[in-house]
Amino acid sequence: MTEQITPDLGALPWKPQRGMKMVRELNRWDVPTAGILRNWRGHYQLFRCLDGASGQYSVWAYIELTRAEARGLMALEGEELRQRQAELMVGRTLSLAVAEENAGIIHRFTGRLKQSEPEPRLDPAVGQRVQDEIEGEASALRGMPIFAC
């Protein structure tokens, strides 16, 4: 396996990099919320919306899969599929992204999930770091003269 992907800023969360193709959509809520992607080199990625699927902002996770893991997921359905996705994501370093419904991916980071079930939770230090980064970006913008009211 190779390193995690770095999602492209502005990309759709279910197509996080140019050249990635959907192999199998595993779940949908108006848009794909979980699925298996393959890049031009033949490497597989599992993506999953962790929070905010129906809101303005959402958080997405990406993890590289072996070919066997991808095939195994494609053979599952229902509760077995959901449980296997959760197992694959806990304890491994994930590529994560914050997306805005009109702008696509607006922030990207890496981290681990503290838990995947019943509700996904980031490791607390990662969650705080991301909130600080986003607040820092917003503060920097507020400090620019062009945004002065």
PDB file of N, CA and C in Angstrom, residues 36-91:
ATOM      1  N   ILE A  36     -16.185   3.203  -2.937  1.00  0.00           N
ATOM      2  CA  ILE A  36     -14.829   2.779  -3.243  1.00  0.00           C
ATOM      3  C   ILE A  36     -14.405   3.469  -4.531  1.00  0.00           C
ATOM      4  N   LEU A  37     -13.252   4.120  -4.466  1.00  0.00           N
ATOM      5  CA  LEU A  37     -12.678   4.821  -5.612  1.00  0.00           C
ATOM      6  C   LEU A  37     -11.417   4.092  -6.053  1.00  0.00           C
ATOM      7  N   ARG A  38     -11.039   4.307  -7.314  1.00  0.00           N
ATOM      8  CA  ARG A  38      -9.771   3.785  -7.812  1.00  0.00           C
ATOM      9  C   ARG A  38      -9.088   4.904  -8.583  1.00  0.00           C
ATOM     10  N   ASN A  39      -7.785   5.081  -8.333  1.00  0.00           N
ATOM     11  CA  ASN A  39      -7.057   6.121  -9.056  1.00  0.00           C
ATOM     12  C   ASN A  39      -6.444   5.539 -10.327  1.00  0.00           C
ATOM     13  N   TRP A  40      -5.790   6.378 -11.084  1.00  0.00           N
ATOM     14  CA  TRP A  40      -5.229   5.970 -12.375  1.00  0.00           C
ATOM     15  C   TRP A  40      -4.128   4.918 -12.235  1.00  0.00           C
ATOM     16  N   ARG A  41      -3.563   4.784 -11.020  1.00  0.00           N
ATOM     17  CA  ARG A  41      -2.536   3.762 -10.789  1.00  0.00           C
ATOM     18  C   ARG A  41      -3.128   2.436 -10.319  1.00  0.00           C
ATOM     19  N   GLY A  42      -4.442   2.401 -10.151  1.00  0.00           N
ATOM     20  CA  GLY A  42      -5.104   1.177  -9.724  1.00  0.00           C
ATOM     21  C   GLY A  42      -5.212   1.002  -8.229  1.00  0.00           C
ATOM     22  N   HIS A  43      -4.883   2.044  -7.443  1.00  0.00           N
ATOM     23  CA  HIS A  43      -5.000   1.968  -5.987  1.00  0.00           C
ATOM     24  C   HIS A  43      -6.428   2.307  -5.575  1.00  0.00           C
ATOM     25  N   TYR A  44      -6.910   1.589  -4.582  1.00  0.00           N
ATOM     26  CA  TYR A  44      -8.283   1.762  -4.107  1.00  0.00           C
ATOM     27  C   TYR A  44      -8.333   2.631  -2.860  1.00  0.00           C
ATOM     28  N   GLN A  45      -9.413   3.405  -2.737  1.00  0.00           N
ATOM     29  CA  GLN A  45      -9.677   4.229  -1.562  1.00  0.00           C
ATOM     30  C   GLN A  45     -11.124   4.018  -1.138  1.00  0.00           C
ATOM     31  N   LEU A  46     -11.335   3.877   0.146  1.00  0.00           N
ATOM     32  CA  LEU A  46     -12.668   3.904   0.722  1.00  0.00           C
ATOM     33  C   LEU A  46     -12.920   5.340   1.152  1.00  0.00           C
ATOM     34  N   PHE A  47     -14.069   5.900   0.778  1.00  0.00           N
ATOM     35  CA  PHE A  47     -14.443   7.210   1.300  1.00  0.00           C
ATOM     36  C   PHE A  47     -15.754   7.066   2.044  1.00  0.00           C
ATOM     37  N   ARG A  48     -15.926   7.935   3.027  1.00  0.00           N
ATOM     38  CA  ARG A  48     -17.141   7.894   3.844  1.00  0.00           C
ATOM     39  C   ARG A  48     -17.393   9.265   4.441  1.00  0.00           C
ATOM     40  N   CYS A  49     -18.626   9.727   4.345  1.00  0.00           N
ATOM     41  CA  CYS A  49     -19.015  10.967   5.015  1.00  0.00           C
ATOM     42  C   CYS A  49     -19.215  10.626   6.489  1.00  0.00           C
ATOM     43  N   LEU A  50     -18.440  11.274   7.352  1.00  0.00           N
ATOM     44  CA  LEU A  50     -18.516  10.990   8.786  1.00  0.00           C
ATOM     45  C   LEU A  50     -19.563  11.827   9.500  1.00  0.00           C
ATOM     46  N   ASP A  51     -19.850  13.017   8.960  1.00  0.00           N
ATOM     47  CA  ASP A  51     -20.804  13.911   9.619  1.00  0.00           C
ATOM     48  C   ASP A  51     -21.258  14.971   8.629  1.00  0.00           C
ATOM     49  N   GLY A  52     -22.513  15.386   8.754  1.00  0.00           N
ATOM     50  CA  GLY A  52     -23.013  16.516   7.990  1.00  0.00           C
ATOM     51  C   GLY A  52     -23.482  16.220   6.583  1.00  0.00           C
ATOM     52  N   ALA A  53     -23.843  14.992   6.274  1.00  0.00           N
ATOM     53  CA  ALA A  53     -24.215  14.625   4.901  1.00  0.00           C
ATOM     54  C   ALA A  53     -25.333  15.495   4.338  1.00  0.00           C
ATOM     55  N   SER A  54     -26.226  15.961   5.178  1.00  0.00           N
ATOM     56  CA  SER A  54     -27.344  16.767   4.676  1.00  0.00           C
ATOM     57  C   SER A  54     -27.210  18.239   5.040  1.00  0.00           C
ATOM     58  N   GLY A  55     -26.062  18.652   5.564  1.00  0.00           N
ATOM     59  CA  GLY A  55     -25.889  20.042   5.975  1.00  0.00           C
ATOM     60  C   GLY A  55     -25.017  20.836   5.025  1.00  0.00           C
ATOM     61  N   GLN A  56     -24.785  22.088   5.369  1.00  0.00           N
ATOM     62  CA  GLN A  56     -23.940  22.953   4.551  1.00  0.00           C
ATOM     63  C   GLN A  56     -22.479  22.491   4.607  1.00  0.00           C
ATOM     64  N   TYR A  57     -22.044  22.035   5.777  1.00  0.00           N
ATOM     65  CA  TYR A  57     -20.668  21.554   5.954  1.00  0.00           C
ATOM     66  C   TYR A  57     -20.693  20.067   6.272  1.00  0.00           C
ATOM     67  N   SER A  58     -19.685  19.366   5.800  1.00  0.00           N
ATOM     68  CA  SER A  58     -19.595  17.931   6.054  1.00  0.00           C
ATOM     69  C   SER A  58     -18.131  17.547   6.234  1.00  0.00           C
ATOM     70  N   VAL A  59     -17.918  16.418   6.908  1.00  0.00           N
ATOM     71  CA  VAL A  59     -16.569  15.898   7.151  1.00  0.00           C
ATOM     72  C   VAL A  59     -16.481  14.525   6.506  1.00  0.00           C
ATOM     73  N   TRP A  60     -15.407  14.330   5.737  1.00  0.00           N
ATOM     74  CA  TRP A  60     -15.215  13.121   4.945  1.00  0.00           C
ATOM     75  C   TRP A  60     -13.895  12.454   5.303  1.00  0.00           C
ATOM     76  N   ALA A  61     -13.877  11.130   5.236  1.00  0.00           N
ATOM     77  CA  ALA A  61     -12.662  10.355   5.516  1.00  0.00           C
ATOM     78  C   ALA A  61     -12.324   9.510   4.300  1.00  0.00           C
ATOM     79  N   TYR A  62     -11.014   9.325   4.116  1.00  0.00           N
ATOM     80  CA  TYR A  62     -10.491   8.529   3.007  1.00  0.00           C
ATOM     81  C   TYR A  62      -9.391   7.617   3.545  1.00  0.00           C
ATOM     82  N   ILE A  63      -9.425   6.370   3.120  1.00  0.00           N
ATOM     83  CA  ILE A  63      -8.380   5.446   3.531  1.00  0.00           C
ATOM     84  C   ILE A  63      -8.078   4.500   2.376  1.00  0.00           C
ATOM     85  N   GLU A  64      -6.797   4.246   2.188  1.00  0.00           N
ATOM     86  CA  GLU A  64      -6.404   3.342   1.121  1.00  0.00           C
ATOM     87  C   GLU A  64      -6.771   1.913   1.497  1.00  0.00           C
ATOM     88  N   LEU A  65      -7.211   1.171   0.508  1.00  0.00           N
ATOM     89  CA  LEU A  65      -7.573  -0.227   0.677  1.00  0.00           C
ATOM     90  C   LEU A  65      -6.667  -1.100  -0.184  1.00  0.00           C
ATOM     91  N   THR A  66      -6.421  -2.292   0.297  1.00  0.00           N
ATOM     92  CA  THR A  66      -5.797  -3.277  -0.580  1.00  0.00           C
ATOM     93  C   THR A  66      -6.876  -3.741  -1.562  1.00  0.00           C
ATOM     94  N   ARG A  67      -6.443  -4.411  -2.591  1.00  0.00           N
ATOM     95  CA  ARG A  67      -7.410  -4.946  -3.549  1.00  0.00           C
ATOM     96  C   ARG A  67      -8.348  -5.941  -2.854  1.00  0.00           C
ATOM     97  N   ALA A  68      -7.796  -6.743  -1.966  1.00  0.00           N
ATOM     98  CA  ALA A  68      -8.607  -7.733  -1.238  1.00  0.00           C
ATOM     99  C   ALA A  68      -9.639  -7.041  -0.348  1.00  0.00           C
ATOM    100  N   GLU A  69      -9.226  -5.962   0.332  1.00  0.00           N
ATOM    101  CA  GLU A  69     -10.180  -5.220   1.171  1.00  0.00           C
ATOM    102  C   GLU A  69     -11.299  -4.624   0.325  1.00  0.00           C
ATOM    103  N   ALA A  70     -10.947  -4.053  -0.830  1.00  0.00           N
ATOM    104  CA  ALA A  70     -11.960  -3.473  -1.715  1.00  0.00           C
ATOM    105  C   ALA A  70     -12.938  -4.548  -2.187  1.00  0.00           C
ATOM    106  N   ARG A  71     -12.418  -5.662  -2.613  1.00  0.00           N
ATOM    107  CA  ARG A  71     -13.295  -6.757  -3.062  1.00  0.00           C
ATOM    108  C   ARG A  71     -14.173  -7.278  -1.927  1.00  0.00           C
ATOM    109  N   GLY A  72     -13.580  -7.375  -0.739  1.00  0.00           N
ATOM    110  CA  GLY A  72     -14.354  -7.825   0.415  1.00  0.00           C
ATOM    111  C   GLY A  72     -15.516  -6.893   0.726  1.00  0.00           C
ATOM    112  N   LEU A  73     -15.275  -5.591   0.666  1.00  0.00           N
ATOM    113  CA  LEU A  73     -16.354  -4.623   0.906  1.00  0.00           C
ATOM    114  C   LEU A  73     -17.451  -4.748  -0.142  1.00  0.00           C
ATOM    115  N   MET A  74     -17.053  -4.934  -1.386  1.00  0.00           N
ATOM    116  CA  MET A  74     -18.043  -5.021  -2.470  1.00  0.00           C
ATOM    117  C   MET A  74     -18.930  -6.256  -2.353  1.00  0.00           C
ATOM    118  N   ALA A  75     -18.487  -7.242  -1.591  1.00  0.00           N
ATOM    119  CA  ALA A  75     -19.268  -8.467  -1.420  1.00  0.00           C
ATOM    120  C   ALA A  75     -20.258  -8.372  -0.254  1.00  0.00           C
ATOM    121  N   LEU A  76     -20.164  -7.287   0.542  1.00  0.00           N
ATOM    122  CA  LEU A  76     -21.016  -7.156   1.723  1.00  0.00           C
ATOM    123  C   LEU A  76     -22.207  -6.238   1.460  1.00  0.00           C
ATOM    124  N   GLU A  77     -23.211  -6.364   2.329  1.00  0.00           N
ATOM    125  CA  GLU A  77     -24.390  -5.502   2.270  1.00  0.00           C
ATOM    126  C   GLU A  77     -24.857  -5.195   3.687  1.00  0.00           C
ATOM    127  N   GLY A  78     -25.687  -4.173   3.798  1.00  0.00           N
ATOM    128  CA  GLY A  78     -26.373  -3.859   5.042  1.00  0.00           C
ATOM    129  C   GLY A  78     -25.461  -3.661   6.238  1.00  0.00           C
ATOM    130  N   GLU A  79     -25.840  -4.274   7.351  1.00  0.00           N
ATOM    131  CA  GLU A  79     -25.126  -4.109   8.612  1.00  0.00           C
ATOM    132  C   GLU A  79     -23.695  -4.639   8.533  1.00  0.00           C
ATOM    133  N   GLU A  80     -23.484  -5.732   7.821  1.00  0.00           N
ATOM    134  CA  GLU A  80     -22.126  -6.267   7.671  1.00  0.00           C
ATOM    135  C   GLU A  80     -21.215  -5.264   6.959  1.00  0.00           C
ATOM    136  N   LEU A  81     -21.739  -4.610   5.929  1.00  0.00           N
ATOM    137  CA  LEU A  81     -20.974  -3.610   5.189  1.00  0.00           C
ATOM    138  C   LEU A  81     -20.646  -2.423   6.087  1.00  0.00           C
ATOM    139  N   ARG A  82     -21.635  -1.929   6.810  1.00  0.00           N
ATOM    140  CA  ARG A  82     -21.426  -0.784   7.704  1.00  0.00           C
ATOM    141  C   ARG A  82     -20.391  -1.113   8.766  1.00  0.00           C
ATOM    142  N   GLN A  83     -20.476  -2.285   9.362  1.00  0.00           N
ATOM    143  CA  GLN A  83     -19.521  -2.685  10.392  1.00  0.00           C
ATOM    144  C   GLN A  83     -18.109  -2.823   9.836  1.00  0.00           C
ATOM    145  N   ARG A  84     -17.982  -3.385   8.651  1.00  0.00           N
ATOM    146  CA  ARG A  84     -16.648  -3.560   8.060  1.00  0.00           C
ATOM    147  C   ARG A  84     -16.020  -2.215   7.723  1.00  0.00           C
ATOM    148  N   GLN A  85     -16.815  -1.265   7.215  1.00  0.00           N
ATOM    149  CA  GLN A  85     -16.291   0.083   6.960  1.00  0.00           C
ATOM    150  C   GLN A  85     -15.760   0.697   8.254  1.00  0.00           C
ATOM    151  N   ALA A  86     -16.533   0.561   9.324  1.00  0.00           N
ATOM    152  CA  ALA A  86     -16.132   1.107  10.618  1.00  0.00           C
ATOM    153  C   ALA A  86     -14.826   0.462  11.089  1.00  0.00           C
ATOM    154  N   GLU A  87     -14.712  -0.852  10.966  1.00  0.00           N
ATOM    155  CA  GLU A  87     -13.494  -1.559  11.379  1.00  0.00           C
ATOM    156  C   GLU A  87     -12.274  -1.067  10.611  1.00  0.00           C
ATOM    157  N   LEU A  88     -12.431  -0.842   9.317  1.00  0.00           N
ATOM    158  CA  LEU A  88     -11.306  -0.404   8.492  1.00  0.00           C
ATOM    159  C   LEU A  88     -10.818   0.995   8.859  1.00  0.00           C
ATOM    160  N   MET A  89     -11.708   1.825   9.374  1.00  0.00           N
ATOM    161  CA  MET A  89     -11.342   3.217   9.627  1.00  0.00           C
ATOM    162  C   MET A  89     -10.779   3.473  11.018  1.00  0.00           C
ATOM    163  N   VAL A  90     -11.111   2.666  11.981  1.00  0.00           N
ATOM    164  CA  VAL A  90     -10.621   2.889  13.341  1.00  0.00           C
ATOM    165  C   VAL A  90      -9.192   2.368  13.470  1.00  0.00           C
ATOM    166  N   GLY A  91      -8.331   3.182  14.069  1.00  0.00           N
ATOM    167  CA  GLY A  91      -6.966   2.770  14.337  1.00  0.00           C
ATOM    168  C   GLY A  91      -5.989   3.001  13.202  1.00  0.00           C
TER     169      GLY A  91
END
